[in-house]
Amino acid sequence: MDSKGYFMMKLDHEKGVIRATYHSCIVNDKGEVCDVHGNKLTCHGNNRPEPMETFEARTAKELTVLIFERWEHAKELVSVGHAAYIGREAQKAEQCLFAGSFYQQD
């Protein structure tokens, strides 16, 4: 997770797409990740803020091109390490999509 935001990735088997949403966040004085209003975020909570951006694609390559080559905010919001992680997750999601299996983001 970057200090400016994070991605959530899910599959939509009915539409046949990988959906990635980008959510803005901040890190407070205690080092806790919070939404832009200062509310602490948890990994398993239902307190996810609305996404800043939503991307949908049929393949990992299409998804990463949308995010890292066409999204105007990618360079300012996503670190190289986070981009590599998103690429790995997109590939894993694509394999699950085509296999018709469950996908869980790491």
PDB file of C-alpha atoms in Angstrom:
ATOM      1  CA  MET A   1       0.000   0.000   0.000  1.00  0.00           C
ATOM      2  CA  ASP A   2       1.276   3.440  -0.876  1.00  0.00           C
ATOM      3  CA  SER A   3       0.866   6.233   1.651  1.00  0.00           C
ATOM      4  CA  LYS A   4      -1.410   8.031  -0.823  1.00  0.00           C
ATOM      5  CA  GLY A   5      -3.734   5.138  -1.645  1.00  0.00           C
ATOM      6  CA  TYR A   6      -4.365   1.490  -2.322  1.00  0.00           C
ATOM      7  CA  PHE A   7      -5.977  -0.801  -4.885  1.00  0.00           C
ATOM      8  CA  MET A   8      -8.680  -3.395  -4.291  1.00  0.00           C
ATOM      9  CA  MET A   9      -8.998  -6.081  -6.947  1.00  0.00           C
ATOM     10  CA  LYS A  10     -12.006  -8.341  -7.558  1.00  0.00           C
ATOM     11  CA  LEU A  11     -13.406 -10.488 -10.324  1.00  0.00           C
ATOM     12  CA  ASP A  12     -16.739 -10.084 -12.051  1.00  0.00           C
ATOM     13  CA  HIS A  13     -17.281 -13.531 -13.553  1.00  0.00           C
ATOM     14  CA  GLU A  14     -20.611 -12.498 -15.127  1.00  0.00           C
ATOM     15  CA  LYS A  15     -19.008  -9.658 -17.090  1.00  0.00           C
ATOM     16  CA  GLY A  16     -15.753 -11.566 -17.562  1.00  0.00           C
ATOM     17  CA  VAL A  17     -13.581  -8.758 -16.183  1.00  0.00           C
ATOM     18  CA  ILE A  18     -11.037  -7.972 -13.515  1.00  0.00           C
ATOM     19  CA  ARG A  19     -12.109  -4.866 -11.565  1.00  0.00           C
ATOM     20  CA  ALA A  20      -9.533  -2.759  -9.736  1.00  0.00           C
ATOM     21  CA  THR A  21     -10.555   0.210  -7.626  1.00  0.00           C
ATOM     22  CA  TYR A  22      -8.185   2.877  -6.324  1.00  0.00           C
ATOM     23  CA  HIS A  23      -8.908   4.403  -2.930  1.00  0.00           C
ATOM     24  CA  SER A  24      -7.189   7.526  -1.589  1.00  0.00           C
ATOM     25  CA  CYS A  25      -5.859   7.412   1.950  1.00  0.00           C
ATOM     26  CA  ILE A  26      -3.596   9.208   4.400  1.00  0.00           C
ATOM     27  CA  VAL A  27      -1.271   8.049   7.171  1.00  0.00           C
ATOM     28  CA  ASN A  28      -1.969   9.739  10.506  1.00  0.00           C
ATOM     29  CA  ASP A  29       0.538  10.768  13.210  1.00  0.00           C
ATOM     30  CA  LYS A  30       0.367   7.272  14.738  1.00  0.00           C
ATOM     31  CA  GLY A  31       1.256   5.627  11.421  1.00  0.00           C
ATOM     32  CA  GLU A  32      -2.285   4.299  10.922  1.00  0.00           C
ATOM     33  CA  VAL A  33      -3.816   4.213   7.458  1.00  0.00           C
ATOM     34  CA  CYS A  34      -6.961   6.333   7.332  1.00  0.00           C
ATOM     35  CA  ASP A  35      -9.429   7.506   4.731  1.00  0.00           C
ATOM     36  CA  VAL A  36      -9.097  11.128   3.650  1.00  0.00           C
ATOM     37  CA  HIS A  37     -11.433  12.110   6.528  1.00  0.00           C
ATOM     38  CA  GLY A  38      -9.135  10.571   9.165  1.00  0.00           C
ATOM     39  CA  ASN A  39     -11.189   7.416   9.855  1.00  0.00           C
ATOM     40  CA  LYS A  40      -8.906   4.412  10.513  1.00  0.00           C
ATOM     41  CA  LEU A  41      -9.100   1.710   7.844  1.00  0.00           C
ATOM     42  CA  THR A  42      -8.821  -1.985   8.616  1.00  0.00           C
ATOM     43  CA  CYS A  43      -7.978  -4.865   6.310  1.00  0.00           C
ATOM     44  CA  HIS A  44     -11.207  -6.712   6.964  1.00  0.00           C
ATOM     45  CA  GLY A  45     -13.620  -3.911   7.801  1.00  0.00           C
ATOM     46  CA  ASN A  46     -16.609  -2.708   5.852  1.00  0.00           C
ATOM     47  CA  ASN A  47     -15.576   0.914   6.203  1.00  0.00           C
ATOM     48  CA  ARG A  48     -14.063   1.218   2.714  1.00  0.00           C
ATOM     49  CA  PRO A  49     -14.483   4.665   1.195  1.00  0.00           C
ATOM     50  CA  GLU A  50     -15.833   5.115  -2.318  1.00  0.00           C
ATOM     51  CA  PRO A  51     -13.098   4.563  -4.915  1.00  0.00           C
ATOM     52  CA  MET A  52     -11.373   7.512  -6.529  1.00  0.00           C
ATOM     53  CA  GLU A  53     -11.132   5.506  -9.765  1.00  0.00           C
ATOM     54  CA  THR A  54     -12.414   2.165 -11.099  1.00  0.00           C
ATOM     55  CA  PHE A  55     -10.725   0.132 -13.823  1.00  0.00           C
ATOM     56  CA  GLU A  56     -12.139  -2.916 -15.639  1.00  0.00           C
ATOM     57  CA  ALA A  57     -10.366  -5.153 -18.130  1.00  0.00           C
ATOM     58  CA  ARG A  58     -10.472  -8.694 -19.512  1.00  0.00           C
ATOM     59  CA  THR A  59      -6.769  -9.424 -18.981  1.00  0.00           C
ATOM     60  CA  ALA A  60      -3.922  -8.474 -16.672  1.00  0.00           C
ATOM     61  CA  LYS A  61      -2.167  -6.705 -19.536  1.00  0.00           C
ATOM     62  CA  GLU A  62      -5.243  -4.612 -20.396  1.00  0.00           C
ATOM     63  CA  LEU A  63      -5.704  -3.710 -16.726  1.00  0.00           C
ATOM     64  CA  THR A  64      -2.115  -2.653 -16.127  1.00  0.00           C
ATOM     65  CA  VAL A  65      -2.073  -0.601 -19.346  1.00  0.00           C
ATOM     66  CA  LEU A  66      -5.235   1.216 -18.183  1.00  0.00           C
ATOM     67  CA  ILE A  67      -3.772   1.938 -14.772  1.00  0.00           C
ATOM     68  CA  PHE A  68      -0.118   2.671 -15.479  1.00  0.00           C
ATOM     69  CA  GLU A  69      -0.095   3.964 -19.052  1.00  0.00           C
ATOM     70  CA  ARG A  70      -3.447   5.722 -19.456  1.00  0.00           C
ATOM     71  CA  TRP A  71      -4.430   6.915 -15.978  1.00  0.00           C
ATOM     72  CA  GLU A  72      -3.210  10.477 -15.592  1.00  0.00           C
ATOM     73  CA  HIS A  73      -2.666  10.165 -11.808  1.00  0.00           C
ATOM     74  CA  ALA A  74      -0.603   6.955 -11.822  1.00  0.00           C
ATOM     75  CA  LYS A  75       2.827   8.601 -11.687  1.00  0.00           C
ATOM     76  CA  GLU A  76       1.920  10.844  -8.756  1.00  0.00           C
ATOM     77  CA  LEU A  77       0.011   8.234  -6.723  1.00  0.00           C
ATOM     78  CA  VAL A  78       1.609   4.825  -7.327  1.00  0.00           C
ATOM     79  CA  SER A  79       5.148   3.779  -6.416  1.00  0.00           C
ATOM     80  CA  VAL A  80       7.196   1.392  -8.552  1.00  0.00           C
ATOM     81  CA  GLY A  81       6.968  -1.306  -5.885  1.00  0.00           C
ATOM     82  CA  HIS A  82       3.180  -0.953  -5.668  1.00  0.00           C
ATOM     83  CA  ALA A  83       2.959  -1.114  -9.466  1.00  0.00           C
ATOM     84  CA  ALA A  84       4.890  -4.398  -9.453  1.00  0.00           C
ATOM     85  CA  TYR A  85       2.518  -5.779  -6.802  1.00  0.00           C
ATOM     86  CA  ILE A  86      -0.532  -4.730  -8.853  1.00  0.00           C
ATOM     87  CA  GLY A  87       0.944  -6.454 -11.900  1.00  0.00           C
ATOM     88  CA  ARG A  88       1.403  -9.706  -9.962  1.00  0.00           C
ATOM     89  CA  GLU A  89      -2.100  -9.508  -8.529  1.00  0.00           C
ATOM     90  CA  ALA A  90      -3.605  -8.737 -11.943  1.00  0.00           C
ATOM     91  CA  GLN A  91      -1.915 -11.831 -13.385  1.00  0.00           C
ATOM     92  CA  LYS A  92      -3.195 -13.989 -10.541  1.00  0.00           C
ATOM     93  CA  ALA A  93      -6.704 -12.522 -10.971  1.00  0.00           C
ATOM     94  CA  GLU A  94      -6.622 -13.230 -14.718  1.00  0.00           C
ATOM     95  CA  GLN A  95      -5.744 -16.884 -14.094  1.00  0.00           C
ATOM     96  CA  CYS A  96      -8.665 -17.211 -11.660  1.00  0.00           C
ATOM     97  CA  LEU A  97     -11.027 -15.436 -14.050  1.00  0.00           C
ATOM     98  CA  PHE A  98     -10.264 -17.779 -16.927  1.00  0.00           C
ATOM     99  CA  ALA A  99     -10.340 -20.847 -14.672  1.00  0.00           C
ATOM    100  CA  GLY A 100     -13.675 -19.758 -13.179  1.00  0.00           C
ATOM    101  CA  SER A 101     -12.202 -19.967  -9.700  1.00  0.00           C
ATOM    102  CA  PHE A 102     -12.218 -17.754  -6.601  1.00  0.00           C
ATOM    103  CA  TYR A 103      -9.675 -14.922  -6.381  1.00  0.00           C
ATOM    104  CA  GLN A 104      -8.344 -13.532  -3.097  1.00  0.00           C
ATOM    105  CA  GLN A 105      -6.063 -10.508  -3.171  1.00  0.00           C
ATOM    106  CA  ASP A 106      -2.891 -10.844  -1.079  1.00  0.00           C
TER     107      ASP A 106
END
